[in-house]
Every structure is written in structure tokens, then in C-alpha cells.
Amino acid sequence: MAAENPPYFISDAYAGSIVYPPGGQYGPRIQNDLQLVLLHTGSMMIYVDGVAHQIPIGNVVFLKPGHKETFIFAKEEETWHRWITVTPESLSEKIVKEFESLPLYIPISDKMNQLTSLMLAIHRDHSEDNHDVINSLGQSSILLYMTECRKQYISKVHPAVLMAKEIIYEKFNEELSLKDIANESGVCSEHLIRLFQKHENKTPVQYLWHYRIERGMELLRNSGLSIGEIVYRIGFKTTYHFARLVKKHTGFTPTEVRKQANCLYDRSV
């Protein structure tokens, strides 16, 4: 059954990305909005109304208005997460009940990742003309979450793919071969390649390098680490290899990506 259009209007939506240092914490706070939190690295414990929830890496959390929340991040490493916040004008009792019936978190799909990246890219334009577009995408993200829950997204993805993704999220900064990923996922390399091509439209190794690039781009834009330190932290062996892939994916060098992010930050403060 296809999801219906959400029976509510929104006044604002935005997306963000942050890297918390080891030992980071946020809250307590009262959640006023609808919010999706995508956990990419590190760890995250969320207390919702005093109940602790350990969120697995590679999952997106759906937070609803009216609840008291506290976030506890990894003690020994950085934690990177992105989020989408949607401010509804009002919510009917029916839609509130439907939201509360959904699971707290599900695996991050490629569609959810792409939607979050698109919102962040549009935000970087700093154009007031994009307000309606961002609101529409924000509402679409909530609808996407609902749809993926209804389609039982988790059960449709082969367990070996979910396991492989978790391994990549946890060990992307280490030397990780296809054989290593396959062994820990409980299948042979050839079978894992076929599963990834079916579910992700790329091989496990391509998925790994794409994830490393994503992580590197976030560190370029949101940290003061040198390019050499970033290369070390995300599993590249040389700055040349990192620069080449960043150029291939974005059209810019790592230095240019960082300068662009700094210029946008200066314009926004």
C-alpha cells in the first residue's frame, strides 16, 4: 500500500551535518519538531523521556514533538551524524498516532542519504528562493521514512548486505578488503558482490570508497583537521589518491572544497 500524502503543513525545514568530538553530549531538550537523525560514524545513545536507546551505526532515527531527549555520543572517537528537521504548523491526533506507531529507527537507505545530501547542497546556496524547495524536500523525507517502514525495508534487504554495511561503517578507516567484508558477513566474495549489485547498484568495495569520500568531504567542510590527518582517519593511504577521488566526485580539489565551505560559513555569520 502506497503512503498517502502527509495531512499537515510545514512552516520550515532544514538539514545539517556535525562531527561531535569524543565524549560529546547534547541536551536535555524538549523536541519541538519532526526530526530525522542519520548516524554515520561513532556511536549515539538517545534518552527519550528517560528511556535509553542505543542507535546502531548506519541507521536513521525518527524523533517526534513533545518528548524530552538527551544525546550521548562516543567516548573514544568522533561521532558524525546528519539530520533533517521539519517544523509542522500543526499535527492531527491521527497523524501523531501514526508517527508514534513507527519504529524509532531503521537502516539508512540510499534514497534517504541522497535526499539529505540534496537538502545540504541546496542549503549551501544560501538563496531565499530555495525555501519552498527545502520545505518540500523536508516533508518528502518524513514521507520517505513512513514509506520505508510500511514497505518493511529492513526485511527486503539481504542480511549479509546489512552486516557488510555495518562492518564498513565501523571499520572504514582500517585496511578493509572485499574478502574481509565477505568473511565477516558470512558469505563468499562473489555472492556478496551479486547482493550489493542487486540492492545498492554497486560493489561492496565501491560502496566502501564512496563512504570514505563522503566522510572525508564532511571532515573537509566541518573540521579543522589538515588534509593529511583526514586522509589518515578515513582509510586512504595517500593524499594523492584522496585528492584524485574528491576531484572525480566533485570537480574540485580538497583545498577548493574547504575554501568553498569556509566562504559559505563566513557569509552566513
Coordinates of C-alpha atoms in Angstrom, one line a residue:
M1 CA 0.0 0.0 0.0
A2 CA 1.5 3.4 -1.0
A3 CA 1.8 6.0 1.6
E4 CA -0.7 8.9 1.5
N5 CA 0.4 12.5 1.4
P6 CA 1.0 13.7 5.0
P7 CA -2.1 15.5 6.3
Y8 CA -0.2 18.5 7.7
F9 CA 1.5 21.7 6.5
I10 CA 5.0 22.7 7.5
S11 CA 6.4 26.2 8.1
D12 CA 10.1 25.4 7.9
A13 CA 12.6 22.6 7.2
Y14 CA 16.4 22.4 7.2
A15 CA 19.2 19.9 7.1
G16 CA 22.6 19.9 8.9
S17 CA 25.7 17.9 9.5
I18 CA 28.0 17.8 12.5
V19 CA 31.0 15.9 13.8
Y20 CA 31.0 15.6 17.6
P21 CA 34.3 15.2 19.4
P22 CA 34.9 12.2 21.7
G23 CA 32.8 12.5 24.9
G24 CA 30.2 14.8 23.3
Q25 CA 26.7 15.3 24.6
Y26 CA 23.6 17.3 23.6
G27 CA 20.6 18.1 25.7
P28 CA 18.4 17.5 27.6
R29 CA 15.9 19.3 25.4
I30 CA 12.2 19.1 24.5
Q31 CA 11.8 18.2 20.9
N32 CA 9.6 20.7 19.1
D33 CA 9.8 19.4 15.6
L34 CA 9.8 16.3 13.5
Q35 CA 13.5 15.2 13.1
L36 CA 15.4 12.5 11.3
V37 CA 18.9 11.9 12.6
L38 CA 21.3 9.8 10.4
L39 CA 24.1 8.2 12.3
H40 CA 27.2 7.6 10.1
T41 CA 30.1 7.0 12.5
G42 CA 30.9 6.8 16.2
S43 CA 28.0 5.9 18.5
M44 CA 24.9 7.5 19.8
M45 CA 22.7 6.8 22.8
I46 CA 19.4 8.7 22.9
Y47 CA 17.4 9.0 26.0
V48 CA 13.8 9.7 25.1
D49 CA 11.6 10.5 28.1
G50 CA 14.2 8.8 30.3
V51 CA 14.4 5.6 28.2
A52 CA 17.8 4.8 26.7
H53 CA 18.0 3.7 23.1
Q54 CA 21.4 2.7 21.6
I55 CA 21.3 3.6 17.9
P56 CA 23.3 1.3 15.5
I57 CA 25.6 2.9 13.0
G58 CA 24.0 3.3 9.6
N59 CA 20.5 3.9 11.0
V60 CA 18.2 6.9 10.8
V61 CA 16.2 7.9 13.9
F62 CA 12.7 9.4 13.7
L63 CA 12.1 11.9 16.6
K64 CA 8.7 13.3 17.3
P65 CA 7.5 16.5 19.1
G66 CA 6.8 16.7 22.8
H67 CA 9.4 14.3 24.0
K68 CA 12.4 15.0 26.3
E69 CA 15.7 14.0 24.6
T70 CA 19.4 13.7 25.6
F71 CA 22.1 12.6 23.2
I72 CA 25.3 10.8 24.4
F73 CA 28.0 10.3 21.8
A74 CA 31.0 8.0 21.7
K75 CA 33.6 8.5 24.4
E76 CA 36.7 7.3 22.5
E77 CA 36.1 8.6 18.9
E78 CA 34.3 11.2 16.9
T79 CA 30.6 10.8 16.0
W80 CA 29.3 12.1 12.7
H81 CA 25.6 12.5 12.1
R82 CA 23.4 14.4 9.8
W83 CA 19.8 15.5 10.3
I84 CA 16.7 16.8 8.7
T85 CA 14.4 19.0 10.8
V86 CA 10.8 19.6 9.8
T87 CA 8.6 22.2 11.6
P88 CA 4.9 21.4 11.2
E89 CA 2.2 24.0 11.7
S90 CA 0.0 21.5 13.5
L91 CA -0.4 17.8 13.7
S92 CA -3.8 16.0 13.9
E93 CA -4.3 13.3 16.5
K94 CA -4.5 10.7 13.7
I95 CA -1.1 11.6 12.3
V96 CA 0.5 11.8 15.8
K97 CA -0.7 8.3 16.5
E98 CA 0.7 7.1 13.2
F99 CA 4.1 8.7 13.8
E100 CA 4.2 7.2 17.3
S101 CA 3.5 3.7 15.9
L102 CA 6.5 3.8 13.6
P103 CA 9.8 2.2 14.7
L104 CA 12.3 4.6 16.3
Y105 CA 15.0 3.8 13.8
I106 CA 15.6 1.9 10.5
P107 CA 18.6 1.4 8.3
I108 CA 19.6 4.4 6.2
S109 CA 18.5 3.8 2.6
D110 CA 20.4 5.2 -0.4
K111 CA 17.3 7.4 -1.1
M112 CA 17.4 8.9 2.4
N113 CA 21.1 9.5 2.1
Q114 CA 20.6 11.2 -1.3
L115 CA 17.7 13.3 0.0
T116 CA 19.7 14.5 2.9
S117 CA 22.7 15.3 0.7
L118 CA 20.4 17.2 -1.7
M119 CA 19.0 19.4 1.1
L120 CA 22.5 20.2 2.3
A121 CA 23.7 21.1 -1.2
I122 CA 20.7 23.4 -1.7
H123 CA 21.3 25.0 1.8
R124 CA 24.9 25.8 0.7
D125 CA 23.4 28.2 -2.0
H126 CA 22.1 30.5 0.8
S127 CA 19.2 31.6 -1.5
E128 CA 15.9 32.6 -0.1
D129 CA 14.3 31.4 -3.3
N130 CA 15.0 27.8 -2.1
H131 CA 12.8 28.0 0.9
D132 CA 9.8 26.2 -0.7
V133 CA 12.1 23.6 -2.2
I134 CA 13.7 22.8 1.1
N135 CA 10.3 22.6 2.8
S136 CA 9.1 20.2 0.1
L137 CA 12.1 18.0 0.4
G138 CA 11.8 18.1 4.2
Q139 CA 8.2 16.9 4.1
S140 CA 9.3 14.3 1.5
S141 CA 11.9 12.9 3.9
I142 CA 9.2 12.2 6.5
L143 CA 7.0 10.6 3.9
L144 CA 10.0 8.5 2.7
Y145 CA 10.6 7.3 6.3
M146 CA 7.0 6.3 6.6
T147 CA 7.0 4.6 3.2
E148 CA 10.1 2.6 4.0
C149 CA 8.6 1.5 7.3
R150 CA 5.4 0.4 5.6
K151 CA 7.3 -1.5 2.9
Q152 CA 9.3 -3.3 5.6
Y153 CA 12.5 -2.1 4.1
I154 CA 14.6 -4.0 6.6
S155 CA 13.3 -7.4 5.6
K156 CA 13.7 -6.7 1.9
V157 CA 17.5 -6.2 2.2
H158 CA 19.6 -9.3 2.5
P159 CA 21.0 -9.7 6.0
A160 CA 24.6 -10.1 4.5
V161 CA 24.2 -6.6 2.9
L162 CA 23.1 -5.1 6.2
M163 CA 26.0 -6.8 8.0
A164 CA 28.5 -5.7 5.4
K165 CA 27.3 -2.1 5.7
E166 CA 27.7 -2.2 9.4
I167 CA 31.3 -3.5 9.0
I168 CA 32.1 -0.7 6.6
Y169 CA 30.6 2.0 8.9
E170 CA 32.6 0.7 11.8
K171 CA 35.9 -0.2 10.1
F172 CA 36.1 2.1 7.0
N173 CA 39.3 3.8 8.4
E174 CA 41.1 0.4 8.5
E175 CA 42.6 -1.7 5.8
L176 CA 39.5 -3.5 4.6
S177 CA 39.4 -5.9 1.6
L178 CA 36.4 -7.5 -0.1
K179 CA 37.4 -10.8 1.4
D180 CA 37.4 -9.3 4.9
I181 CA 33.9 -7.8 4.4
A182 CA 32.6 -11.0 3.0
N183 CA 34.1 -13.2 5.7
E184 CA 32.5 -11.1 8.5
S185 CA 29.2 -11.0 6.6
G186 CA 29.1 -14.8 6.4
V187 CA 29.0 -15.2 2.6
C188 CA 31.6 -15.6 -0.2
S189 CA 33.0 -12.6 -2.0
E190 CA 31.2 -13.4 -5.3
H191 CA 27.9 -13.8 -3.6
L192 CA 28.3 -10.5 -1.7
I193 CA 29.1 -8.7 -4.9
R194 CA 25.9 -10.0 -6.5
L195 CA 23.9 -9.0 -3.4
F196 CA 25.3 -5.5 -3.4
Q197 CA 24.7 -5.0 -7.1
K198 CA 21.1 -6.1 -6.6
H199 CA 20.4 -3.9 -3.5
E200 CA 22.9 -1.0 -3.9
N201 CA 23.8 -1.0 -7.6
K202 CA 27.5 -1.0 -6.8
T203 CA 30.0 -3.5 -5.4
P204 CA 31.0 -3.7 -1.7
V205 CA 34.4 -2.1 -2.5
Q206 CA 32.7 0.7 -4.5
Y207 CA 30.4 1.3 -1.5
L208 CA 33.3 1.4 0.9
W209 CA 35.2 4.0 -1.2
H210 CA 32.1 6.1 -1.7
Y211 CA 31.5 6.1 2.1
R212 CA 35.1 7.1 2.7
I213 CA 34.8 10.0 0.3
E214 CA 31.5 11.1 2.0
R215 CA 33.2 11.0 5.4
G216 CA 36.2 12.9 4.0
M217 CA 34.0 15.6 2.5
E218 CA 32.3 16.2 5.8
L219 CA 35.6 16.5 7.6
L220 CA 36.9 18.9 5.0
R221 CA 33.8 21.1 5.4
N222 CA 33.2 20.8 9.2
S223 CA 36.6 20.2 10.9
G224 CA 39.9 22.0 11.2
L225 CA 41.9 18.8 10.5
S226 CA 44.6 19.0 7.9
I227 CA 44.1 17.1 4.7
G228 CA 46.8 14.7 5.8
E229 CA 45.0 14.0 9.0
I230 CA 41.7 13.5 7.2
V231 CA 43.3 11.0 4.8
Y232 CA 44.7 9.0 7.7
R233 CA 41.3 9.0 9.5
I234 CA 39.2 7.8 6.6
G235 CA 41.3 4.9 5.4
F236 CA 43.2 6.4 2.4
K237 CA 46.9 5.6 2.1
T238 CA 47.9 8.8 0.2
T239 CA 46.7 12.3 -0.1
Y240 CA 47.1 11.9 -3.9
H241 CA 44.5 9.1 -4.0
F242 CA 42.1 11.1 -1.8
A243 CA 42.5 14.3 -3.9
R244 CA 42.0 12.3 -7.1
L245 CA 38.7 10.8 -5.9
V246 CA 37.5 14.1 -4.5
K247 CA 38.2 15.8 -7.8
K248 CA 36.4 13.0 -9.7
H249 CA 33.3 13.2 -7.5
T250 CA 33.0 17.0 -7.1
G251 CA 35.1 18.6 -9.8
F252 CA 37.2 20.4 -7.1
T253 CA 40.3 19.7 -5.2
P254 CA 40.1 19.1 -1.4
T255 CA 41.6 22.6 -0.8
E256 CA 38.9 24.2 -3.0
V257 CA 36.2 22.2 -1.3
R258 CA 37.4 23.5 2.1
K259 CA 37.7 27.1 0.8
Q260 CA 34.1 27.0 -0.5
A261 CA 32.8 25.7 2.8
N262 CA 34.7 28.5 4.7
C263 CA 33.4 31.2 2.3
L264 CA 29.8 30.0 2.8
Y265 CA 30.3 29.9 6.6
D266 CA 31.7 33.5 6.6
R267 CA 28.6 34.7 4.6
S268 CA 26.2 33.0 7.0
V269 CA 27.6 34.6 10.2

